[in-house]
Amino acid sequence: EARTVTQMKKYQSVLDQAKQQAISESDTSSIVRDMLCDVLGYRKFDDITAEHNIRGTFVDLAIQCDGRIRFLVEVKAIGIPLKDQHVKQAIDYAANQGTEWVILTNGAVWRTYKVQFSKPIEKIMVCEFDLLSMAAKNPDVIECCGNLSREEFSKETMSEFFQRKEICSKFTLAAVLQTDAMTEALRKEIRRLSGIRIDPDVIQKIISEDVIKRELIDSEEGKNAQGIIRKYLKAQAREKSRSSEVDAEQVVSSETAPVSAATTPPVAS
């Protein structure tokens, strides 16, 4: 954390100057490579490969440790706003390589994506931050950089990082607010506060139409979040069903188990 904060402060001034000078993509890539070393702890010549060849195409930077690629980095010039088409190429690179993680950056703005190996290949943006508009001590910056660092990166830590970000996104929280359990909790709380009974359908309608922004429901991210919550609810239902079956089996087993005869003490003659 201390290294992240110290180095981020240093690079904020470097990036601000670079943006004012409108430096090229090549020069931006040089700064990004230095940041991967100074901020995340990677070794410039051992861990970072420039113009990495993947099946005849090239990705700007590949981070590789112990013979395995951890993530790919696609770099754009610092003056170019990041767009969806920029990450498409990087995601294609990752899919060809079998790599789960991609970073798209112009030096100032950093986006971290999780590649989903479905059909078709999908991407999920896990975190995004702009170093020129955020404090170096920002918790999101520290968390993201910490998980991507040479010391902390692993399949397990990145998976946990992804799940935590996924479940805490505004889209997922919006989906949670629309569940039957939340509707029932709100109905009970309204009744407790006011004594007024409100139909659950009325509460759900108000939440989806008036409380939650439509973009959180109708967007691709919103629909994905609803799918995530449905997945958790199904898993919860299966677990509950299994627990009920186990309890029922234990009851039946106890009722049908043979009863051992009590030992009758000998009667004294």
Short mmCIF file of C-alpha atoms in Angstrom, two decimals:
data_model
loop_
_atom_site.label_atom_id
_atom_site.label_comp_id
_atom_site.label_asym_id
_atom_site.label_seq_id
_atom_site.Cartn_x
_atom_site.Cartn_y
_atom_site.Cartn_z
CA GLU A 1 0.00 0.00 0.00
CA ALA A 2 2.79 2.44 0.90
CA ARG A 3 4.52 1.77 -2.42
CA THR A 4 1.27 2.27 -4.34
CA VAL A 5 0.51 5.62 -2.71
CA THR A 6 4.07 6.95 -3.01
CA GLN A 7 4.50 5.94 -6.64
CA MET A 8 1.03 7.05 -7.68
CA LYS A 9 1.73 10.54 -6.34
CA LYS A 10 4.93 10.65 -8.39
CA TYR A 11 3.24 9.49 -11.57
CA GLN A 12 0.31 11.88 -11.22
CA SER A 13 2.66 14.77 -11.99
CA VAL A 14 4.38 12.78 -14.76
CA LEU A 15 1.04 11.96 -16.40
CA ASP A 16 -0.27 15.50 -16.04
CA GLN A 17 2.75 16.83 -17.89
CA ALA A 18 2.49 14.08 -20.52
CA LYS A 19 -1.15 14.96 -21.17
CA GLN A 20 -0.34 18.64 -21.59
CA GLN A 21 2.34 17.71 -24.12
CA ALA A 22 -0.04 15.27 -25.90
CA ILE A 23 2.62 12.58 -26.09
CA SER A 24 2.35 9.67 -28.54
CA GLU A 25 1.08 6.15 -27.89
CA SER A 26 4.66 4.85 -27.92
CA ASP A 27 5.74 7.36 -25.27
CA THR A 28 2.61 6.62 -23.21
CA SER A 29 3.46 2.92 -23.38
CA SER A 30 6.92 3.69 -21.95
CA ILE A 31 5.34 5.48 -18.98
CA VAL A 32 2.88 2.62 -18.45
CA ARG A 33 5.73 0.12 -18.47
CA ASP A 34 7.55 2.14 -15.80
CA MET A 35 4.36 2.27 -13.73
CA LEU A 36 3.99 -1.51 -13.91
CA CYS A 37 7.48 -1.70 -12.40
CA ASP A 38 7.33 1.09 -9.82
CA VAL A 39 3.69 0.80 -8.74
CA LEU A 40 2.99 -2.93 -9.14
CA GLY A 41 6.49 -4.25 -8.52
CA TYR A 42 7.14 -6.11 -11.77
CA ARG A 43 10.65 -6.46 -13.17
CA LYS A 44 11.06 -4.53 -16.40
CA PHE A 45 13.12 -7.03 -18.35
CA ASP A 46 12.09 -10.29 -16.69
CA ASP A 47 8.32 -9.89 -16.24
CA ILE A 48 7.20 -7.42 -18.93
CA THR A 49 7.19 -8.22 -22.63
CA ALA A 50 6.50 -5.47 -25.17
CA GLU A 51 4.76 -6.20 -28.50
CA HIS A 52 3.90 -9.71 -27.33
CA ASN A 53 3.04 -11.96 -30.29
CA ILE A 54 -0.18 -13.96 -29.94
CA ARG A 55 -1.02 -16.08 -32.98
CA GLY A 56 0.25 -13.55 -35.45
CA THR A 57 -1.13 -10.45 -33.72
CA PHE A 58 0.55 -8.26 -31.13
CA VAL A 59 -0.54 -6.93 -27.76
CA ASP A 60 1.26 -3.88 -26.36
CA LEU A 61 2.43 -5.43 -23.08
CA ALA A 62 2.21 -8.86 -21.49
CA ILE A 63 2.92 -9.43 -17.80
CA GLN A 64 4.45 -12.86 -17.31
CA CYS A 65 5.80 -14.55 -14.19
CA ASP A 66 7.10 -18.11 -13.84
CA GLY A 67 6.33 -18.81 -17.48
CA ARG A 68 2.63 -17.88 -17.17
CA ILE A 69 0.94 -14.74 -18.47
CA ARG A 70 -0.89 -12.96 -15.66
CA PHE A 71 -2.55 -10.21 -17.67
CA LEU A 72 -2.30 -8.29 -20.93
CA VAL A 73 -2.10 -4.52 -21.27
CA GLU A 74 -3.43 -2.53 -24.22
CA VAL A 75 -2.13 1.04 -24.30
CA LYS A 76 -3.54 4.10 -26.05
CA ALA A 77 -2.04 7.60 -26.21
CA ILE A 78 -2.75 9.64 -23.10
CA GLY A 79 -4.84 12.17 -25.03
CA ILE A 80 -7.22 9.52 -26.45
CA PRO A 81 -10.38 8.75 -24.46
CA LEU A 82 -10.81 5.00 -23.95
CA LYS A 83 -13.62 3.39 -25.97
CA ASP A 84 -15.25 -0.02 -26.26
CA GLN A 85 -13.56 -0.79 -29.58
CA HIS A 86 -10.17 -0.33 -27.92
CA VAL A 87 -10.80 -3.13 -25.45
CA LYS A 88 -12.25 -5.47 -28.08
CA GLN A 89 -8.84 -6.03 -29.59
CA ALA A 90 -7.29 -6.64 -26.18
CA ILE A 91 -10.06 -9.10 -25.27
CA ASP A 92 -9.48 -10.97 -28.54
CA TYR A 93 -5.80 -11.17 -27.65
CA ALA A 94 -6.69 -12.57 -24.21
CA ALA A 95 -9.16 -15.10 -25.62
CA ASN A 96 -6.52 -16.40 -28.05
CA GLN A 97 -4.01 -16.70 -25.22
CA GLY A 98 -6.40 -18.10 -22.63
CA THR A 99 -5.72 -15.18 -20.30
CA GLU A 100 -8.47 -14.08 -17.88
CA TRP A 101 -7.35 -10.51 -17.20
CA VAL A 102 -6.86 -7.47 -19.45
CA ILE A 103 -5.94 -3.88 -18.67
CA LEU A 104 -6.82 -1.04 -21.02
CA THR A 105 -5.13 2.25 -20.24
CA ASN A 106 -4.02 5.57 -21.65
CA GLY A 107 -1.74 6.09 -18.67
CA ALA A 108 -4.19 8.24 -16.75
CA VAL A 109 -7.34 6.10 -16.97
CA TRP A 110 -6.97 2.43 -16.07
CA ARG A 111 -9.65 -0.20 -16.72
CA THR A 112 -9.36 -3.80 -15.53
CA TYR A 113 -11.45 -6.41 -17.33
CA LYS A 114 -12.30 -10.03 -16.53
CA VAL A 115 -12.57 -12.19 -19.66
CA GLN A 116 -15.45 -14.68 -19.60
CA PHE A 117 -14.70 -17.70 -21.80
CA SER A 118 -18.29 -18.21 -22.89
CA LYS A 119 -19.76 -18.30 -26.39
CA PRO A 120 -19.43 -15.58 -27.46
CA ILE A 121 -16.47 -14.35 -25.41
CA GLU A 122 -17.63 -11.70 -22.94
CA LYS A 123 -15.90 -9.06 -20.85
CA ILE A 124 -16.74 -7.56 -17.49
CA MET A 125 -15.13 -4.32 -16.34
CA VAL A 126 -14.12 -4.96 -12.74
CA CYS A 127 -12.68 -1.56 -11.88
CA GLU A 128 -11.84 1.80 -13.43
CA PHE A 129 -9.99 4.80 -12.08
CA ASP A 130 -8.55 8.06 -13.40
CA LEU A 131 -5.27 8.95 -11.70
CA LEU A 132 -5.55 12.59 -12.72
CA SER A 133 -8.86 13.05 -10.91
CA MET A 134 -8.47 10.73 -7.91
CA ALA A 135 -6.36 10.85 -4.77
CA ALA A 136 -3.44 8.43 -4.66
CA LYS A 137 -4.87 7.11 -1.36
CA ASN A 138 -8.23 6.26 -2.95
CA PRO A 139 -9.25 2.80 -1.60
CA ASP A 140 -10.35 1.57 -5.04
CA VAL A 141 -6.95 2.42 -6.52
CA ILE A 142 -5.10 0.75 -3.67
CA GLU A 143 -7.28 -2.38 -3.78
CA CYS A 144 -7.00 -2.80 -7.55
CA CYS A 145 -3.24 -2.18 -7.66
CA GLY A 146 -2.67 -4.42 -4.66
CA ASN A 147 -4.41 -7.37 -6.29
CA LEU A 148 -2.58 -6.84 -9.59
CA SER A 149 0.82 -6.45 -7.95
CA ARG A 150 3.64 -8.94 -8.42
CA GLU A 151 3.48 -9.98 -4.77
CA GLU A 152 -0.27 -10.46 -4.41
CA PHE A 153 -1.53 -11.60 -7.82
CA SER A 154 -2.87 -15.16 -7.93
CA LYS A 155 -5.82 -16.95 -9.47
CA GLU A 156 -7.48 -17.19 -6.06
CA THR A 157 -6.99 -13.56 -4.99
CA MET A 158 -8.15 -12.24 -8.38
CA SER A 159 -11.21 -14.49 -8.30
CA GLU A 160 -12.12 -13.18 -4.84
CA PHE A 161 -11.47 -9.61 -5.99
CA PHE A 162 -13.75 -10.12 -8.98
CA GLN A 163 -16.58 -11.65 -6.93
CA ARG A 164 -16.42 -8.85 -4.38
CA LYS A 165 -16.54 -6.18 -7.08
CA GLU A 166 -19.27 -8.00 -8.95
CA ILE A 167 -21.61 -8.35 -5.99
CA CYS A 168 -21.03 -4.75 -4.84
CA SER A 169 -21.61 -3.08 -8.21
CA LYS A 170 -24.48 -0.61 -8.58
CA PHE A 171 -26.09 -2.93 -11.12
CA THR A 172 -26.03 -5.92 -8.77
CA LEU A 173 -27.33 -3.89 -5.83
CA ALA A 174 -30.16 -2.67 -8.06
CA ALA A 175 -30.95 -6.30 -8.91
CA VAL A 176 -30.93 -7.23 -5.20
CA LEU A 177 -33.45 -4.45 -4.49
CA GLN A 178 -35.83 -6.11 -6.93
CA THR A 179 -35.81 -9.54 -5.28
CA ASP A 180 -38.85 -10.92 -3.47
CA ALA A 181 -36.95 -11.04 -0.18
CA MET A 182 -36.16 -7.31 -0.32
CA THR A 183 -39.74 -6.49 -1.31
CA GLU A 184 -41.03 -8.45 1.68
CA ALA A 185 -38.53 -6.77 4.01
CA LEU A 186 -39.64 -3.32 2.79
CA ARG A 187 -43.31 -4.28 3.12
CA LYS A 188 -42.79 -5.35 6.73
CA GLU A 189 -40.77 -2.23 7.58
CA ILE A 190 -43.42 0.08 6.07
CA ARG A 191 -46.09 -1.71 8.09
CA ARG A 192 -43.99 -1.49 11.26
CA LEU A 193 -43.44 2.25 10.82
CA SER A 194 -46.90 3.28 9.66
CA GLY A 195 -49.25 0.39 10.27
CA ILE A 196 -50.20 0.53 6.58
CA ARG A 197 -50.31 -2.66 4.51
CA ILE A 198 -48.98 -2.35 0.95
CA ASP A 199 -49.23 -5.03 -1.72
CA PRO A 200 -45.78 -6.44 -2.69
CA ASP A 201 -46.52 -5.87 -6.40
CA VAL A 202 -47.00 -2.16 -5.71
CA ILE A 203 -43.65 -1.95 -3.94
CA GLN A 204 -41.86 -3.79 -6.76
CA LYS A 205 -43.43 -1.50 -9.36
CA ILE A 206 -42.33 1.64 -7.50
CA ILE A 207 -38.80 0.30 -7.05
CA SER A 208 -38.33 -0.68 -10.69
CA GLU A 209 -40.04 2.36 -12.22
CA ASP A 210 -39.37 5.24 -9.82
CA VAL A 211 -36.56 4.37 -7.40
CA ILE A 212 -33.93 2.68 -9.56
CA LYS A 213 -32.48 4.40 -12.63
CA ARG A 214 -33.54 2.62 -15.81
CA GLU A 215 -29.92 2.25 -16.95
CA LEU A 216 -29.29 0.00 -13.95
CA ILE A 217 -32.08 -2.32 -15.09
CA ASP A 218 -32.25 -2.12 -18.88
CA SER A 219 -28.55 -1.90 -19.73
CA GLU A 220 -26.40 -4.92 -20.62
CA GLU A 221 -24.69 -4.62 -17.24
CA GLY A 222 -28.08 -4.49 -15.51
CA LYS A 223 -29.33 -7.63 -17.24
CA ASN A 224 -26.07 -9.41 -16.42
CA ALA A 225 -26.45 -8.40 -12.77
CA GLN A 226 -30.00 -9.78 -12.69
CA GLY A 227 -28.63 -13.05 -14.04
CA ILE A 228 -26.01 -13.10 -11.31
CA ILE A 229 -28.62 -12.67 -8.59
CA ARG A 230 -30.81 -15.37 -10.14
CA LYS A 231 -27.79 -17.68 -10.07
CA TYR A 232 -27.23 -17.00 -6.35
CA LEU A 233 -30.92 -17.50 -5.57
CA LYS A 234 -30.99 -20.84 -7.41
CA ALA A 235 -27.87 -21.99 -5.58
CA GLN A 236 -29.45 -20.96 -2.28
CA ALA A 237 -32.64 -22.86 -3.14
CA ARG A 238 -30.67 -25.99 -4.06
CA GLU A 239 -28.72 -25.81 -0.81
CA LYS A 240 -31.92 -25.40 1.18
CA SER A 241 -33.47 -28.35 -0.65
CA ARG A 242 -30.43 -30.53 0.06
CA SER A 243 -30.50 -29.56 3.75
CA SER A 244 -34.19 -30.48 3.95
CA GLU A 245 -33.54 -33.87 2.33
CA VAL A 246 -30.69 -34.60 4.74
CA ASP A 247 -32.88 -33.65 7.73
CA ALA A 248 -35.69 -35.87 6.44
CA GLU A 249 -33.32 -38.81 5.96
CA GLN A 250 -32.01 -38.41 9.49
CA VAL A 251 -35.54 -38.42 10.90
CA VAL A 252 -36.48 -41.56 8.94
CA SER A 253 -33.23 -43.25 9.94
CA SER A 254 -33.82 -42.54 13.62
CA GLU A 255 -37.42 -43.80 13.44
CA THR A 256 -36.54 -47.08 11.69
CA ALA A 257 -33.35 -47.88 13.54
CA PRO A 258 -33.59 -51.15 15.60
CA VAL A 259 -33.97 -50.61 19.33
CA SER A 260 -31.49 -52.62 21.35
CA ALA A 261 -33.06 -54.69 24.09
CA ALA A 262 -32.43 -53.41 27.59
CA THR A 263 -30.33 -55.72 29.72
CA THR A 264 -32.41 -57.13 32.54
CA PRO A 265 -30.44 -57.34 35.73
CA PRO A 266 -30.39 -60.81 37.30
CA VAL A 267 -32.98 -61.42 39.97
CA ALA A 268 -31.51 -62.40 43.26
CA SER A 269 -32.62 -65.80 44.47
#
